[in-house]
Coordinates of C-alpha atoms and ligand atoms in Angstrom, one line a residue:
X59 CA -95.2 5.5 -13.8
X60 CA -94.7 2.3 -11.8
X61 CA -92.1 1.9 -9.2
X62 CA -90.8 -1.5 -8.1
X63 CA -91.8 -3.0 -4.8
X64 CA -88.6 -4.4 -3.2
X65 CA -86.9 -4.1 0.2
X66 CA -83.5 -5.6 -0.8
X67 CA -81.4 -5.7 -3.9
X68 CA -79.3 -8.5 -5.4
X69 CA -77.1 -6.7 -7.9
X70 CA -74.7 -8.1 -10.5
X71 CA -71.5 -6.2 -11.0
X72 CA -69.9 -6.6 -14.5
X73 CA -71.9 -4.5 -16.9
X74 CA -74.0 -3.1 -14.1
X75 CA -71.7 -1.3 -11.7
X76 CA -68.5 -1.4 -13.7
X77 CA -67.2 -2.4 -17.1
X78 CA -63.6 -3.5 -16.7
X79 CA -62.1 -0.8 -14.4
X80 CA -64.6 1.9 -15.5
X81 CA -67.7 2.8 -13.5
X82 CA -71.0 2.4 -15.3
X83 CA -72.8 5.8 -15.5
X84 CA -75.5 6.2 -12.8
X85 CA -74.3 3.2 -10.7
X86 CA -72.6 5.3 -7.9
X87 CA -75.6 7.6 -7.7
X88 CA -78.0 4.7 -7.5
X89 CA -76.0 2.8 -4.8
X90 CA -75.7 6.0 -2.7
X91 CA -79.4 6.6 -3.1
X92 CA -80.3 3.1 -2.1
X93 CA -78.0 3.3 1.0
X94 CA -79.7 6.5 2.0
X95 CA -83.1 4.9 1.6
X96 CA -82.0 2.0 3.9
X97 CA -82.3 -0.7 1.1
X98 CA -79.8 -3.4 1.7
X99 CA -77.7 -4.4 -1.3
X100 CA -75.7 -7.7 -1.9
X101 CA -73.5 -7.9 -4.9
X102 CA -73.9 -11.2 -6.6
X103 CA -71.2 -11.9 -9.2
X104 CA -70.2 -14.9 -11.3
X105 CA -66.8 -13.4 -11.7
X106 CA -64.4 -15.6 -9.6
X107 CA -61.2 -13.7 -10.4
X108 CA -61.1 -11.4 -7.4
X109 CA -61.7 -11.7 -3.6
X110 CA -64.7 -10.0 -1.9
X111 CA -62.1 -7.5 -0.3
X112 CA -60.8 -6.6 -3.8
X113 CA -64.3 -6.2 -5.3
X114 CA -65.5 -4.1 -2.3
X115 CA -62.4 -1.9 -2.7
X116 CA -63.1 -1.4 -6.4
X117 CA -66.7 -0.4 -5.8
X118 CA -65.6 1.9 -3.0
X119 CA -63.2 3.6 -5.4
X120 CA -66.3 5.1 -7.2
X121 CA -67.1 7.0 -4.0
X122 CA -69.7 4.4 -2.8
X123 CA -69.6 2.7 0.6
X124 CA -69.2 -1.1 -0.1
X125 CA -68.2 -3.7 2.4
X126 CA -66.6 -7.1 1.7
X127 CA -69.6 -8.8 3.4
X128 CA -71.9 -7.4 0.8
X129 CA -70.0 -9.2 -2.0
X130 CA -70.9 -12.8 -2.8
X131 CA -68.7 -14.2 -5.7
X132 CA -69.2 -17.5 -7.4
X133 CA -65.8 -18.5 -6.0
X134 CA -67.1 -18.1 -2.4
X135 CA -70.2 -20.2 -3.2
X136 CA -68.2 -22.8 -5.1
X137 CA -65.7 -23.3 -2.2
X138 CA -68.6 -23.6 0.3
X139 CA -70.2 -26.3 -1.9
X140 CA -67.0 -28.2 -2.3
X141 CA -66.6 -28.2 1.5
X142 CA -70.1 -29.7 1.9
X143 CA -69.3 -32.4 -0.6
X144 CA -65.6 -33.3 0.1
X145 CA -64.0 -34.3 3.4
X146 CA -61.7 -31.8 5.1
X147 CA -58.2 -31.7 3.6
X148 CA -59.2 -33.2 0.3
X149 CA -56.9 -32.3 -2.6
X150 CA -58.5 -29.9 -5.0
X151 CA -57.0 -28.7 -8.3
X152 CA -57.8 -25.1 -8.8
X153 CA -58.0 -23.9 -12.4
X154 CA -58.5 -20.2 -11.8
X155 CA -57.4 -17.2 -9.7
X156 CA -55.6 -16.9 -6.4
X157 CA -58.8 -15.6 -5.0
X158 CA -60.5 -18.9 -5.8
X159 CA -57.6 -20.9 -4.4
X160 CA -57.7 -18.8 -1.2
X161 CA -61.4 -19.6 -0.8
X162 CA -60.9 -23.3 -1.3
X163 CA -58.2 -23.3 1.4
X164 CA -60.3 -21.1 3.7
X165 CA -63.0 -23.8 3.5
X166 CA -60.6 -26.4 4.7
X167 CA -59.4 -28.2 1.5
X168 CA -55.9 -28.6 0.2
X169 CA -55.1 -26.8 -3.0
X170 CA -52.9 -28.8 -5.4
X171 CA -51.2 -27.7 -8.6
X172 CA -51.2 -30.6 -11.0
X173 CA -53.2 -33.7 -12.0
X174 CA -50.3 -35.8 -10.7
X175 CA -51.3 -34.8 -7.1
X176 CA -54.4 -37.0 -7.6
X177 CA -57.0 -34.3 -6.9
X178 CA -60.5 -35.4 -5.6
X179 CA -62.0 -32.4 -7.4
X180 CA -61.3 -29.8 -10.0
X181 CA -62.7 -26.3 -9.5
X182 CA -62.6 -23.9 -12.5
X183 CA -63.2 -20.2 -12.4
X184 CA -62.1 -17.2 -14.5
X185 CA -58.6 -16.0 -14.3
X186 CA -56.8 -13.7 -16.8
X187 CA -53.6 -15.8 -16.2
X188 CA -55.1 -19.1 -17.3
X189 CA -53.0 -21.0 -19.8
X190 CA -53.0 -24.3 -21.8
X191 CA -51.0 -26.2 -19.1
X192 CA -53.7 -25.6 -16.5
X193 CA -56.5 -26.5 -18.8
X194 CA -54.6 -29.7 -19.8
X195 CA -54.0 -30.7 -16.2
X196 CA -57.7 -30.2 -15.5
X197 CA -58.6 -32.5 -18.4
X198 CA -56.2 -35.2 -17.1
X199 CA -57.7 -34.9 -13.6
X200 CA -61.3 -35.0 -14.8
X201 CA -60.6 -38.0 -17.0
X202 CA -59.0 -39.7 -14.0
X203 CA -62.3 -39.4 -12.1
X204 CA -62.0 -36.1 -10.2
X205 CA -65.3 -34.3 -9.7
X206 CA -65.4 -31.2 -11.8
X207 CA -67.0 -27.9 -10.6
X208 CA -67.3 -24.7 -12.5
X209 CA -68.0 -21.3 -10.8
X210 CA -70.1 -20.2 -13.8
X211 CA -70.7 -20.7 -17.5
X212 CA -70.7 -17.1 -18.7
X213 CA -69.3 -17.3 -22.2
X214 CA -68.2 -13.7 -22.2
X215 CA -68.1 -10.6 -20.0
X216 CA -68.2 -7.0 -20.9
X217 CA -64.9 -4.9 -20.9
X218 CA -63.8 -1.5 -22.2
X219 CA -62.8 -3.5 -25.3
X220 CA -66.1 -5.1 -25.9
X221 CA -67.1 -8.7 -24.8
X222 CA -64.2 -11.0 -24.2
X223 CA -64.0 -14.7 -23.3
X224 CA -65.4 -15.6 -19.9
X225 CA -65.1 -18.8 -17.8
X226 CA -67.7 -20.6 -19.9
X227 CA -65.5 -20.4 -22.9
X228 CA -62.7 -22.3 -21.1
X229 CA -65.2 -24.7 -19.5
X230 CA -66.3 -25.7 -23.0
X231 CA -62.7 -26.6 -23.9
X232 CA -62.5 -29.1 -21.0
X233 CA -66.0 -30.4 -21.8
X234 CA -65.1 -30.9 -25.5
X235 CA -61.9 -32.6 -24.5
X236 CA -63.2 -35.0 -21.9
X237 CA -66.9 -35.4 -22.6
X238 CA -67.6 -34.5 -19.0
X239 CA -70.1 -31.9 -17.6
X240 CA -69.3 -29.7 -14.6
X241 CA -71.4 -28.9 -11.6
X242 CA -72.1 -25.2 -11.8
X243 CA -72.4 -23.1 -8.6
X244 CA -72.8 -19.5 -10.0
X245 CA -75.9 -17.8 -11.4
X246 CA -78.5 -19.0 -12.5
X247 CA -78.0 -21.9 -10.0
X248 CA -80.3 -22.2 -7.1
X249 CA -77.3 -22.5 -4.8
X250 CA -76.0 -19.0 -5.7
X251 CA -79.5 -17.4 -5.6
X252 CA -80.2 -19.0 -2.2
X253 CA -76.8 -17.8 -0.9
X254 CA -77.6 -14.3 -2.1
X255 CA -81.1 -14.2 -0.6
X256 CA -79.7 -15.4 2.8
X257 CA -77.0 -12.8 2.8
X258 CA -79.5 -10.1 1.9
X259 CA -82.1 -11.0 4.5
X260 CA -84.9 -9.1 2.7
X261 CA -88.6 -10.2 2.4
X262 CA -89.1 -8.9 -1.1
X263 CA -85.8 -9.2 -3.0
X264 CA -85.2 -7.9 -6.5
X265 CA -82.4 -9.2 -8.7
X266 CA -80.9 -6.7 -11.2
X267 CA -78.3 -7.8 -13.8
X268 CA -77.3 -7.3 -17.4
X269 CA -77.4 -10.9 -18.6
X270 CA -80.6 -12.8 -19.3
X271 CA -79.4 -16.4 -19.0
X272 CA -77.7 -15.9 -15.6
X273 CA -79.1 -12.9 -13.6
X274 CA -82.6 -13.0 -14.9
X275 CA -82.9 -16.7 -15.3
X276 CA -81.6 -17.2 -11.7
X277 CA -84.3 -14.8 -10.3
X278 CA -87.0 -16.4 -12.4
X279 CA -86.2 -19.9 -11.2
X280 CA -85.9 -18.7 -7.6
X281 CA -89.3 -17.0 -7.9
X282 CA -88.7 -13.4 -7.3
X283 CA -88.7 -10.4 -9.7
X284 CA -85.9 -9.2 -11.8
X285 CA -84.7 -6.2 -13.8
X286 CA -82.5 -6.1 -16.8
X287 CA -80.2 -3.1 -16.8
X288 CA -79.3 -2.0 -20.3
X289 CA -75.7 -0.9 -19.6
X290 CA -74.0 -4.3 -20.2
X291 CA -74.4 -7.4 -22.4
X292 CA -78.0 -7.6 -23.3
X293 CA -80.3 -5.1 -24.9
X294 CA -84.0 -4.4 -24.9
X295 CA -84.5 -6.4 -28.1
X296 CA -82.8 -9.4 -26.4
X297 CA -85.2 -9.2 -23.5
X298 CA -88.2 -9.0 -25.8
X299 CA -87.0 -12.0 -27.8
X300 CA -86.0 -14.1 -24.7
X301 CA -87.9 -17.3 -23.7
X302 CA -90.2 -16.8 -20.8
X303 CA -87.7 -18.3 -18.3
X304 CA -85.1 -15.7 -19.3
X305 CA -87.5 -12.7 -19.4
X306 CA -87.1 -9.9 -16.9
X307 CA -90.0 -8.1 -15.2
X308 CA -88.5 -4.7 -15.7
X309 CA -86.1 -2.9 -18.0
X310 CA -83.8 -0.3 -16.5
X311 CA -81.9 2.2 -18.7
X312 CA -79.5 2.5 -15.8
X313 CA -79.5 1.8 -12.1
X314 CA -80.9 5.2 -11.2
X315 CA -84.2 3.8 -12.4
X316 CA -84.3 2.0 -9.0
X317 CA -84.4 5.2 -7.1
X318 CA -87.6 7.0 -6.0
X319 CA -88.9 8.9 -9.0
X320 CA -86.9 6.6 -11.3
X321 CA -88.6 5.1 -14.3
X322 CA -88.3 1.3 -14.6
X323 CA -90.3 -0.1 -17.6
X324 CA -92.6 -3.0 -16.8
X325 CA -92.5 -5.7 -19.5
X326 CA -95.8 -7.2 -20.4
Ligands
MG468 MG1 -72.9 -8.9 -15.6

């Protein structure tokens, strides 16, 4: 039996640690075991709907010690990237959650509500409260020349009720309406993977996630190993049928496969 050689873990959340509000079986045990073994963990999530504080609190509710500074969301990374590109105080139309708007403000930009405020940029992330008016405003702003950023392109995410529409589904609406293409900051982008590796500070990082075209593709492109955990969106058959650039190094039945004595399966 082969164990995985890693000294730090980048771990996706939806479908790996929780599904909706429900903990994924084995996740709490695995996180506790990794903490006891002194392996640092950074949670790397494309879900931009909640703040790092809220996410850490959710994970902690499963009896696991999780700090906000271990949580890197695509909202945090998107706001940092906007700040590198736009001048301070630039008006930004946020099509997404309060958590995303708070990040954009924290990075020194001015959040505006409508296309009539002449935004320099539109940033779009998942929010369960998103409606037609906000999408329409984003279309107007993008057509007027605002730069368009998307936190991620995940078409779905797993919930207790099966897969439901993710940010990518709504990004497609704006793309179809305007003909524009967004800049994407979440996984599999190099920006997000670099931010994760920096936060982790490990020499031999391992990325584990449940989605091939984001979690696994991001690790592949960044040049470190990855494991597909079979508790979320993608199954073993998906991994075996995936193109090389989406192919994980390991399959994990659940996260306890990462613990000493666990049984990750190496893919050929
Ligand atoms: Mg996931």
